[in-house]
Coordinates of C-alpha atoms in Angstrom, one line a residue:
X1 CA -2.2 -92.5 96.0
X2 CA 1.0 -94.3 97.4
X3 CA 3.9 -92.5 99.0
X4 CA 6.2 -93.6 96.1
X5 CA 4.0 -91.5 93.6
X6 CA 5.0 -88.1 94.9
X7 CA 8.6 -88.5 94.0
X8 CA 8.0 -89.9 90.6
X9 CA 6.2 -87.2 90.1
X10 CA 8.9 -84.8 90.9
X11 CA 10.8 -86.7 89.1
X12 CA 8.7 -86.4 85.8
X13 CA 8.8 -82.8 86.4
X14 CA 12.5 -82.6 86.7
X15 CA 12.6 -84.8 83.6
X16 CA 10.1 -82.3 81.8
X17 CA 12.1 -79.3 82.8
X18 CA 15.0 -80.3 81.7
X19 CA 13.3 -81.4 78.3
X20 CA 11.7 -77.5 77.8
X21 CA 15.3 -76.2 78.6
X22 CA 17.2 -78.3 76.1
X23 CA 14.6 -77.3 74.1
X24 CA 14.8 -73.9 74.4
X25 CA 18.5 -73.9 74.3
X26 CA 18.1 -75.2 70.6
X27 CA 16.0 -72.6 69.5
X28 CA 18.0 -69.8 71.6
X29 CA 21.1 -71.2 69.2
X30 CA 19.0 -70.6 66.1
X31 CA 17.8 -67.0 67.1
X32 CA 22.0 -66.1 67.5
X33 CA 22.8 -67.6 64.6
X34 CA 19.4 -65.3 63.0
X35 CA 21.1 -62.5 64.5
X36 CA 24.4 -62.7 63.6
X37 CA 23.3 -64.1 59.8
X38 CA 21.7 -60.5 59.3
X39 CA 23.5 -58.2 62.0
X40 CA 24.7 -54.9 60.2
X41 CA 28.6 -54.9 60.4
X42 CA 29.1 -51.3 59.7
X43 CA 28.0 -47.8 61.6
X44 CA 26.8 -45.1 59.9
X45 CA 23.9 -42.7 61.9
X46 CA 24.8 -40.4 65.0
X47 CA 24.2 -43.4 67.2
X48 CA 26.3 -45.8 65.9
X49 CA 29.2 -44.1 64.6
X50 CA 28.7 -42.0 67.6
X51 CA 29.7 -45.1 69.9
X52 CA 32.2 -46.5 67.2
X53 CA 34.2 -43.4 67.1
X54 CA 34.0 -43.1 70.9
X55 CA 36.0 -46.8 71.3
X56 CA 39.1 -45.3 68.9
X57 CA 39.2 -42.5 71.4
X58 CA 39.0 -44.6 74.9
X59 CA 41.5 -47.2 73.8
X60 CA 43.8 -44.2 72.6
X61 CA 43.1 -42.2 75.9
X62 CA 42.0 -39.0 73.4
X63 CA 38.5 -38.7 74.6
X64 CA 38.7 -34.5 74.1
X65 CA 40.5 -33.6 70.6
X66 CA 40.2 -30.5 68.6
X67 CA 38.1 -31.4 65.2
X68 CA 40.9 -32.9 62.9
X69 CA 40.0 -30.7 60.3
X70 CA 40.4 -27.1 61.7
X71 CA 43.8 -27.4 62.1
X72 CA 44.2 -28.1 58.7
X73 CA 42.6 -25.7 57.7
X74 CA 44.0 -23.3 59.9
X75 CA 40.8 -22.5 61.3
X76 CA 40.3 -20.3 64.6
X77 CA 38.8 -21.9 67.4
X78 CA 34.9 -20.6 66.4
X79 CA 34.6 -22.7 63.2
X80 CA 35.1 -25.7 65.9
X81 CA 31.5 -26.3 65.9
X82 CA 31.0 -26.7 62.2
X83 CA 34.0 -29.5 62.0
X84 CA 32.3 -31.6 65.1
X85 CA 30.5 -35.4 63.4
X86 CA 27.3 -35.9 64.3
X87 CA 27.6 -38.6 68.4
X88 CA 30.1 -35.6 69.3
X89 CA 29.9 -32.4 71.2
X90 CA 31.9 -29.3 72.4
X91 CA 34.7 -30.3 75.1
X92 CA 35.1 -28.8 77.7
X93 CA 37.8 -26.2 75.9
X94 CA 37.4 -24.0 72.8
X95 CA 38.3 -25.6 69.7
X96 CA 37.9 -29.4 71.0
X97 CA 35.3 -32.0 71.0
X98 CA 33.8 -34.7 73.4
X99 CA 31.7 -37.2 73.0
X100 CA 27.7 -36.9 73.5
X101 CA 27.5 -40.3 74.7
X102 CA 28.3 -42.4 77.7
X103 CA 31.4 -45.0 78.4
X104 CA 29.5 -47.7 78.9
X105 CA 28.6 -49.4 75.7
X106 CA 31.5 -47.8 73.8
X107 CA 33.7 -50.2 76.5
X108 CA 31.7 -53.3 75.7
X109 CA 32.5 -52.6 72.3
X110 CA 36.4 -51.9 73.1
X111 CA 36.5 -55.4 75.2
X112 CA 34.5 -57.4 71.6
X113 CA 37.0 -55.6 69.8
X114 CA 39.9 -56.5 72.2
X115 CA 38.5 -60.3 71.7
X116 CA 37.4 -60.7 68.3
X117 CA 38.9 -58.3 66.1
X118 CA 38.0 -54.8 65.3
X119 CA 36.4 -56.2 62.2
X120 CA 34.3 -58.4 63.5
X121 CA 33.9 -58.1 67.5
X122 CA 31.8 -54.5 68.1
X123 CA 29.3 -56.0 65.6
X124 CA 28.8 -58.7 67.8
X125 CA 27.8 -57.3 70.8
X126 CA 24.0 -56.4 70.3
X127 CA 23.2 -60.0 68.9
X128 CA 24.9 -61.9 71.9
X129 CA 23.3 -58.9 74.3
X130 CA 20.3 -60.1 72.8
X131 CA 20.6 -63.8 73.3
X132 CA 21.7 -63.6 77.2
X133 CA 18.9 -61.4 77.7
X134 CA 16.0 -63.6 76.2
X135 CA 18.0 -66.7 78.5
X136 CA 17.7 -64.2 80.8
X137 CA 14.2 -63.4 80.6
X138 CA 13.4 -67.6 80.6
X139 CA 15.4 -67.8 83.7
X140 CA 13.9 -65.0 86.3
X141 CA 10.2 -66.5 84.4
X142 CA 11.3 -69.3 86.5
X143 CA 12.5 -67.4 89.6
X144 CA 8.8 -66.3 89.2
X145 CA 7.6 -69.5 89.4
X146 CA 6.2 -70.3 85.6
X147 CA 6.5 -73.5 84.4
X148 CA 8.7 -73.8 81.9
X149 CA 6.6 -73.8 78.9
X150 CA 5.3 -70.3 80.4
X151 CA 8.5 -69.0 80.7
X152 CA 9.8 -70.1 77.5
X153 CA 7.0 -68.5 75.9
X154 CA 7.6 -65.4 77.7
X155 CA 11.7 -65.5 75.7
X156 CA 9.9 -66.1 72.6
X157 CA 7.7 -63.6 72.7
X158 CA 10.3 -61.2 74.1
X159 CA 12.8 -62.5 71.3
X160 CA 10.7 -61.9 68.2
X161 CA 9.4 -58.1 69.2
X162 CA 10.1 -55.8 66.3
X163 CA 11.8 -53.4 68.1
X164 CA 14.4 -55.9 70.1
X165 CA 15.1 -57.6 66.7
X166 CA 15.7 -54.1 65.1
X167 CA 17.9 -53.0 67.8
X168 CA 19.7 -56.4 68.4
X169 CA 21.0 -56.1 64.6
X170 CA 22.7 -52.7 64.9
X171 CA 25.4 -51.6 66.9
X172 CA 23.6 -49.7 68.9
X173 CA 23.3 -49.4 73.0
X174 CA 19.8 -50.3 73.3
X175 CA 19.7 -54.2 73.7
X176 CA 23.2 -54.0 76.1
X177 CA 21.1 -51.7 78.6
X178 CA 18.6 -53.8 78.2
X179 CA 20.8 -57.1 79.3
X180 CA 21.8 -55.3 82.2
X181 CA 18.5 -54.0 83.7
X182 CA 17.2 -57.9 83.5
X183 CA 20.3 -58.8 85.0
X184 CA 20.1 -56.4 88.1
X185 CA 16.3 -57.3 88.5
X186 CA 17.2 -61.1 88.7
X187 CA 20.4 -61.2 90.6
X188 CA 18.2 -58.7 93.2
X189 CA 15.4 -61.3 93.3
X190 CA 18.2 -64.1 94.0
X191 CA 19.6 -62.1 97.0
X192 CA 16.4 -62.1 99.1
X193 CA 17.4 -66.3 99.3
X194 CA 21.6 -65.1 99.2
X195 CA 22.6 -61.8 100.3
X196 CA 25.6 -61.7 98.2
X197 CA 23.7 -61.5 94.8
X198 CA 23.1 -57.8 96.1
X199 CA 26.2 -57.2 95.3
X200 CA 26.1 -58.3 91.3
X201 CA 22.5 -56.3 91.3
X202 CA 24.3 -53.2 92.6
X203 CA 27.0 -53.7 89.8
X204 CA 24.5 -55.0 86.9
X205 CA 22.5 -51.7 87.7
X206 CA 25.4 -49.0 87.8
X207 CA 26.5 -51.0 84.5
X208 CA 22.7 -50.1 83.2
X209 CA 23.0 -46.6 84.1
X210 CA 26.5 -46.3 82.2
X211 CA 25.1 -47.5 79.2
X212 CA 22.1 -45.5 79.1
X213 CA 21.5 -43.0 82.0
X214 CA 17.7 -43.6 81.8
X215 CA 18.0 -47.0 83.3
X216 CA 18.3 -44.9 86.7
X217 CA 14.7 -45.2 86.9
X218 CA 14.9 -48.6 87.3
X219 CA 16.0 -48.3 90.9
X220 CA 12.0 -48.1 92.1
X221 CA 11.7 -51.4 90.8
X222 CA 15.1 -52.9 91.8
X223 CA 13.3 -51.1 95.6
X224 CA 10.7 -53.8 95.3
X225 CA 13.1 -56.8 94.0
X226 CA 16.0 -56.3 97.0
X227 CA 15.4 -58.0 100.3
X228 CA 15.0 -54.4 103.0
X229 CA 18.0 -55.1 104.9
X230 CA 21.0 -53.1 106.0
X231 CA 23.3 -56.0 104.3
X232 CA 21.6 -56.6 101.4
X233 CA 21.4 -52.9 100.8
X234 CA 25.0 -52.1 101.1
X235 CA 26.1 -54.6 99.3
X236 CA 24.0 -53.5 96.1
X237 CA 25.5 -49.8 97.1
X238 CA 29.1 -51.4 97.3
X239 CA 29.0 -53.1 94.0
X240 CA 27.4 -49.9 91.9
X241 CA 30.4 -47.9 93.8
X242 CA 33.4 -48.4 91.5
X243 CA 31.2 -48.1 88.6
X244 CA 29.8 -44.7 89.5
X245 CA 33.2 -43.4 90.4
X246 CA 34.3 -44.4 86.3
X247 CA 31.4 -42.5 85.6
X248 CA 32.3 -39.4 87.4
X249 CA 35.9 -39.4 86.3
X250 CA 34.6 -39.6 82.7
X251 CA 32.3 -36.8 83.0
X252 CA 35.0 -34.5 84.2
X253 CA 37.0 -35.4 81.5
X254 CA 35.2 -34.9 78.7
X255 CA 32.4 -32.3 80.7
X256 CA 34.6 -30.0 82.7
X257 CA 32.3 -31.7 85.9
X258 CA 31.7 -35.4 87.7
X259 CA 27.8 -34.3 87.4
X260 CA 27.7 -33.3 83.7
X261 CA 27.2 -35.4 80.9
X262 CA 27.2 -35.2 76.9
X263 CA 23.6 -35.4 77.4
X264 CA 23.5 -32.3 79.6
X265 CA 25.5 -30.1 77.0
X266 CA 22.8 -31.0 74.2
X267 CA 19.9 -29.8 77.1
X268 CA 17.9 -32.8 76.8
X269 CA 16.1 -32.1 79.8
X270 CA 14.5 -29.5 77.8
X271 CA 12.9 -32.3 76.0
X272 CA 10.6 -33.2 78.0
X273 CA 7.8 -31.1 78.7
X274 CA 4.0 -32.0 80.8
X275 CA 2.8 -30.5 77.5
X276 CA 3.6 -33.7 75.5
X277 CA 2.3 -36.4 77.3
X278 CA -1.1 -37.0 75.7
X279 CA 0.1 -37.6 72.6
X280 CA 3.3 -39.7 73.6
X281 CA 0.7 -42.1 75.8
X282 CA -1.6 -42.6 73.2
X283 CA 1.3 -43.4 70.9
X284 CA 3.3 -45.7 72.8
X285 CA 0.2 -47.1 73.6
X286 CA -1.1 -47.9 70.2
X287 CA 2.5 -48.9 68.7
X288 CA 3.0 -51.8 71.5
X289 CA -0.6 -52.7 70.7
X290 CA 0.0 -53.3 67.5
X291 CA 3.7 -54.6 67.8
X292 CA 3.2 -57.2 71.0
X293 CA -0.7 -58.1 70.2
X294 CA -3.5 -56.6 72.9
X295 CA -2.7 -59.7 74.7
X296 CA -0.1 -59.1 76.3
X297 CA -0.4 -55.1 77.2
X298 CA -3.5 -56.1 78.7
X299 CA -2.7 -59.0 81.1
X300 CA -0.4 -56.8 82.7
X301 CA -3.2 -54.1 83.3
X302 CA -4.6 -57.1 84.9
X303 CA -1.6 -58.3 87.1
X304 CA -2.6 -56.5 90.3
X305 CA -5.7 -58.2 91.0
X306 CA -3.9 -61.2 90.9
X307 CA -3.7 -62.0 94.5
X308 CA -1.7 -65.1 94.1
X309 CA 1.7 -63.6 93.0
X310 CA 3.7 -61.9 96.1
X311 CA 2.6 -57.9 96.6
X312 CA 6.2 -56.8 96.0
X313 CA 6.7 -59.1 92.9
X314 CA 3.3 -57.3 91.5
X315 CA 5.1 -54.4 92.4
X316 CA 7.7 -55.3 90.7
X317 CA 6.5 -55.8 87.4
X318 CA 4.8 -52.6 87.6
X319 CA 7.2 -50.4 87.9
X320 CA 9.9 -51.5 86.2
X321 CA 7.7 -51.5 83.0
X322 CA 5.6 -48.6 84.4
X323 CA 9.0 -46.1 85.0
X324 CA 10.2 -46.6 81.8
X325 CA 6.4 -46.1 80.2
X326 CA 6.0 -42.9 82.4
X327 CA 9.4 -41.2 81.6
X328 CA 9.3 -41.4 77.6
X329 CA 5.6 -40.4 77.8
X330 CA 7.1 -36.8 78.4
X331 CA 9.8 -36.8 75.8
X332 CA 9.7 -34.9 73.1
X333 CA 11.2 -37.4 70.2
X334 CA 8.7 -40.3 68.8
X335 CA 6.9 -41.2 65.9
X336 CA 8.4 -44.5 64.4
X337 CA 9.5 -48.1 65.4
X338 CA 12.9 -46.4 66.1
X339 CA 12.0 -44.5 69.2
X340 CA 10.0 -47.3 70.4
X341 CA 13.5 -49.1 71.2
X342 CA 12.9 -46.5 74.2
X343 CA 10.8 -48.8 76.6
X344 CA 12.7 -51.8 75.4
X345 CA 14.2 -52.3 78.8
X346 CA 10.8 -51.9 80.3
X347 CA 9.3 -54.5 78.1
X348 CA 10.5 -57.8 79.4
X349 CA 8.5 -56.5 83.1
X350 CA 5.8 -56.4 80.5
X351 CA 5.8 -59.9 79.1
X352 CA 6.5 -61.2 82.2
X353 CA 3.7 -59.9 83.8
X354 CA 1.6 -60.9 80.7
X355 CA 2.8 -64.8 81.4
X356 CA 2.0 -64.5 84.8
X357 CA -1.6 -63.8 84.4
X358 CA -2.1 -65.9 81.6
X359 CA -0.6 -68.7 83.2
X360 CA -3.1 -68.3 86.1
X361 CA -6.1 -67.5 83.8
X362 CA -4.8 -71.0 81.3
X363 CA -2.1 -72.8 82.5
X364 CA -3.9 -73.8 86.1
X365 CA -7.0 -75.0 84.5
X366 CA -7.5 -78.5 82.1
X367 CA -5.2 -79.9 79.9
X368 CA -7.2 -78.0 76.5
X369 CA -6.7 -74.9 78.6
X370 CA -3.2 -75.5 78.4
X371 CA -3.2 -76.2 74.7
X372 CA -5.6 -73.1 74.2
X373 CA -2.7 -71.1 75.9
X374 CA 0.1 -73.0 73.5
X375 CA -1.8 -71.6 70.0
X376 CA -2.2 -67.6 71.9
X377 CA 1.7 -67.7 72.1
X378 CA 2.2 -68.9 68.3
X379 CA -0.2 -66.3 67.5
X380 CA 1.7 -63.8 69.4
X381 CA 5.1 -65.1 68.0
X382 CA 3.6 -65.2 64.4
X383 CA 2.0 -61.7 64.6
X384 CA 5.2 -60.4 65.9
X385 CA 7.3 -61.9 62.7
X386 CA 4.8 -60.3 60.3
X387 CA 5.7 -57.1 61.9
X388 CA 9.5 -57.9 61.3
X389 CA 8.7 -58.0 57.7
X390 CA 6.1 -55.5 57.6
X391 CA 9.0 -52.8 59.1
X392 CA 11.0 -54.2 56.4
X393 CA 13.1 -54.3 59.4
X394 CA 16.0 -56.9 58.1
X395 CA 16.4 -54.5 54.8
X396 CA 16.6 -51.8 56.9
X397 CA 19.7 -52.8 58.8
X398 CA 21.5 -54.0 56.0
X399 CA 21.2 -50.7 54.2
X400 CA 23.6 -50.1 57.0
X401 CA 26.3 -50.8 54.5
X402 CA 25.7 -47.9 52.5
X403 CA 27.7 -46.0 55.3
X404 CA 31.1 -47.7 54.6
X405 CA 30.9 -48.3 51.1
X406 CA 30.3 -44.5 50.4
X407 CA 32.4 -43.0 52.1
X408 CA 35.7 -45.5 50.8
X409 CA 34.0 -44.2 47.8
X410 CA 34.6 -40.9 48.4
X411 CA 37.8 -41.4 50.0
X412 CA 39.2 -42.8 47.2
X413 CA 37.6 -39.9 44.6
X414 CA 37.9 -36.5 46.6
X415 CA 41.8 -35.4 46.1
X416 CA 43.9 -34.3 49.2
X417 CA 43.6 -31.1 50.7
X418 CA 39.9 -30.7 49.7
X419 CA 37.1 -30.8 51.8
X420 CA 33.5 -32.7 52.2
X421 CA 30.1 -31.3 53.2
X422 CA 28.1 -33.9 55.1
X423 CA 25.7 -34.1 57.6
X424 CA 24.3 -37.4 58.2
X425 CA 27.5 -39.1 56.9
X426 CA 29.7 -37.0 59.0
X427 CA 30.4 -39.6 62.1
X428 CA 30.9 -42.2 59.4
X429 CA 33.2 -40.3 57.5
X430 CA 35.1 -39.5 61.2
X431 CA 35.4 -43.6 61.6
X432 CA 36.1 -44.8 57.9
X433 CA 38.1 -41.8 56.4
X434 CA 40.7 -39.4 56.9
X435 CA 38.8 -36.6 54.9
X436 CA 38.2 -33.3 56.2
X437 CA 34.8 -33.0 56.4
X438 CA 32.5 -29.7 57.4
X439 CA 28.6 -30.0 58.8
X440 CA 26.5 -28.3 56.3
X441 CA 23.5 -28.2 59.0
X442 CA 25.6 -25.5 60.6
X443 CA 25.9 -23.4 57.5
X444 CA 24.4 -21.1 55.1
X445 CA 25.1 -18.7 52.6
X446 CA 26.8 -16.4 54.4
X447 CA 28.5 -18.5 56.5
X448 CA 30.2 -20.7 53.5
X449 CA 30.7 -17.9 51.8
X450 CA 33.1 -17.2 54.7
X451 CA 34.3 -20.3 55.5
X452 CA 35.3 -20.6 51.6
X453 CA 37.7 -17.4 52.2
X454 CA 39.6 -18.1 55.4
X455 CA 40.1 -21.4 53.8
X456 CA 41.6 -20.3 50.5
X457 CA 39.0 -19.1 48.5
X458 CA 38.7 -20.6 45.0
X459 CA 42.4 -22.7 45.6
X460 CA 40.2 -25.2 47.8
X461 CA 38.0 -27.7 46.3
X462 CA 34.3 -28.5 47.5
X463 CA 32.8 -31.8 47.6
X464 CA 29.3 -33.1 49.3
X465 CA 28.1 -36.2 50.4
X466 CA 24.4 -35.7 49.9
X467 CA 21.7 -38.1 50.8
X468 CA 18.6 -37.7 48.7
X469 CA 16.5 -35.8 51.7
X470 CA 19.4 -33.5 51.8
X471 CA 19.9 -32.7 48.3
X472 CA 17.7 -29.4 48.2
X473 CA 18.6 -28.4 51.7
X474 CA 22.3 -28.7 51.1
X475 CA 21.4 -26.5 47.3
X476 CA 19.9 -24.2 49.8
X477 CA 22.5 -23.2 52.4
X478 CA 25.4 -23.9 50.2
X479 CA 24.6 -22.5 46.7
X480 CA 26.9 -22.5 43.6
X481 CA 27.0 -24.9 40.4
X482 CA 27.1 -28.4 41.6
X483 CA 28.4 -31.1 39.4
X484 CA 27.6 -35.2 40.5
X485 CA 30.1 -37.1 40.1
X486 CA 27.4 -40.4 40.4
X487 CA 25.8 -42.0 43.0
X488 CA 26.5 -45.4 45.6
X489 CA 23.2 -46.5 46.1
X490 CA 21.4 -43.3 46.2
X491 CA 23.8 -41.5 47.8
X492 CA 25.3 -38.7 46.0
X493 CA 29.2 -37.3 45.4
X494 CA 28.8 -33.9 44.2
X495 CA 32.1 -31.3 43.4
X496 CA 31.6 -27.7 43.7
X497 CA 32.5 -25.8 40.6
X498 CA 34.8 -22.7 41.0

């Protein structure tokens, strides 16, 4: 072999990098476009109105309010907890109401807003979460040193998951936190070669942890990922700093305390439990089986015995995905594709890890080895998009709409001065309406029977907003002759006869 051959051979590498890239920038255009073409642009659910009616309040400066409707009802102070929307929960005063949820998604929501419109921008932010993280995802594949066909097929495969599509079409905090976690993991991989990326790691992780709290476990990971120096690690300390110091000053706020969070007045800690943890295993097990392929859950079982990637980049891999796995094993809540979203920002430690093994097992070995591993990923990507459709996951976000549509429905039926019961519509009748509104999951006879008299007795006209799993709980704590007044799609306007 002549000398000259070595650097047109680096030079056809170059040449075929650049080639997967453009590539992959082509289709990573396509996927947004996907994403935007079917994103739901409207909230409705505790999460999503939760974070929508959270924006009004930061860019207003109201974060703690009494309940809009027990002043006018001239309500005392303990009916406050019947008048709170679902993504909302006592302040820190009687008679007023905080958030449940953390500042940091609502605030990438107020800055899309502050950008593109309120109409348009907030709906905006999962899908483009969703497209920096999979271009983030291709880029630390190659920080890892896969090819770029491996590492492209690691985006893809990340990209067309059930759950990350689900999430990425709803404004909802999942795919943000996600975004983040990859971005602290990469920018503290880049500082062992430039201490100063520390510093975007030590930010990118503090942002995490704002958006979802959880993503605190990531820091055993982001352990293995950071060069162990004195610089490198207070520079990561000096760029979370400012962002932890938000977090505390919102906490006491809204919590009465720096240390408590809207989280902590609901107990969630309760909801984990040792006793749980068989059953959550074997679940999450099974449903990313059956969503991602056996592949790719078991190449990573495999990933410590490869001996070729770096100790602390096996590490890594392991638990990032593995902290994330172990945590929601405990918690209480599962039992559909919704509370998978969980481990999404665990997952891309998963894929990754996945490519890396395969690409030792395949990529290293002939060139039919190499197409062999080509036709596994377009299984895996074509077994992932039956389980779009199989989760009926597109229709499921655009039923999204019914949110808006119903309650301008309402709005627009119920006369003023009366007053709707809701429960799951109650956020979204906070964001789109100026109703009063009253949470019949905090009622019963007895109670409404009460509630009726203080507020006027037969002078005050009853409405509900009644989902069809409601309709025989809401008979049930709030009885009396119920007329319908029709239905928006299934949903139900009922008026409570005197």
């Amino acid at each position: 072999m002549s000398a000259r051959s070595f650097p047109e051979s680096a030079a056809v590498g170059r040449t075929r990098s650049r080639s997967t890239f453009l590539f992959g920038g082509v289709l990573l255009l396509i996927y947004g476009v996907f994403l935007v073409r079917h994103a739901a642009f409207a909230v409705g659910g505790s999460d999503s109105s939760g974070y929508a009616n959270v924006v009004r309040r930061l860019k207003s400066g109201a974060l703690v309010s009494r309940p809009r409707s027990l002043d006018r009802l001239g309500l005392p102070d303990e009916w406050a907890q019947n008048f709170i929307p679902l993504g909302f929960v006592n302040g820190p005063r009687p008679g007023t109401m905080a958030p449940l949820y953390p500042p940091g998604f609502p605030a990438h929501l107020l800055a899309a807003a502050s950008v593109g419109g309120w109409e348009t921008g907030p709906y905006l932010v999962s899908p483009i979460a969703a497209v920096l993280t999979v271009l983030l995802i291709y880029l630390l594949g190659r920080d890892l040193r896969l090819p770029p066909g491996w590492a492209l097929g690691a985006a893809a495969v990340f990209a067309s998951w059930p759950v990350l599509v689900f999430q990425a079409l709803q404004p909802m905090s999942d795919v943000v936190a996600t975004f983040w976690t990859v971005a602290a993991v990469f920018c503290a991989r880049r500082a062992r070669h430039r201490p100063a990326w520390a510093l975007v790691a030590g930010a990118s992780f503090a942002i995490s942890v704002l958006v979802r709290p959880t993503d605190a476990v990531l820091l055993l990971a982001l352990a293995f990922a950071l060069p162990t120096t004195v610089h490198a690690l207070a520079l990561f300390a000096a760029g979370g700093l400012p962002f932890a110091g938000f977090f505390a000053a919102y906490n006491r706020r809204c919590y009465g305390a720096a240390w408590s969070t809207g989280y902590g007045k609901t107990e969630l800690l309760k909801e984990l439990a040792l006793s749980q943890f068989p059953p959550r295993i074997l679940y999450y097990t099974t449903e990313l089986l059956s969503t991602l392929t056996p592949l790719v859950p078991l190449a990573w079982l495999a990933l410590p015995a490869d001996r070729r990637l770096a100790p602390r980049d096996r590490a890594l891999l392991w638990a990032w995905f593995g902290s994330y796995f172990l945590l929601f094993s405990f918690y209480r809540h599962y039992g559909s594709i919704v509370f998978l979203r969980f481990l999404l920002p665990g997952v891309p430690a998963l894929i990754l890890g996945a490519a890396l093994v395969g690409h030792r097992w395949l990529g290293e070995r002939r060139a039919s080895w190499t197409v062999l591993a080509a036709l596994v990923c377009a299984g895996i990507l074509v077994f992932e998009w039956r389980g779009v459709r199989r989760e009926h996951i597109l229709e499921i976000v655009a039923d999204q709409s019914v949110y808006p549509e119903t309650c301008r429905w309402a709005a627009e039926t119920v006369p003023p001065g009366a007053v709707v019961v809701a429960m799951q519509a109650s956020g979204a009748l906070e964001y789109y309406t100026d109703l009063n509104y009253v949470r019949w999951d905090w009622l019963d006879p007895a109670t409404f029977a009460k509630l009726r008299q203080e507020t006027g007795g037969d002078g005050r006209r009853w409405f509900a907003l009644v989902f069809p799993v409601d309709a025989e709980e809401v008979r049930k704590r709030i009885p009396g002759r119920w007329t319908s007044l029709g239905e928006r799609r299934g949903v139900a306007l009922w008026r409570l006869d005197p």
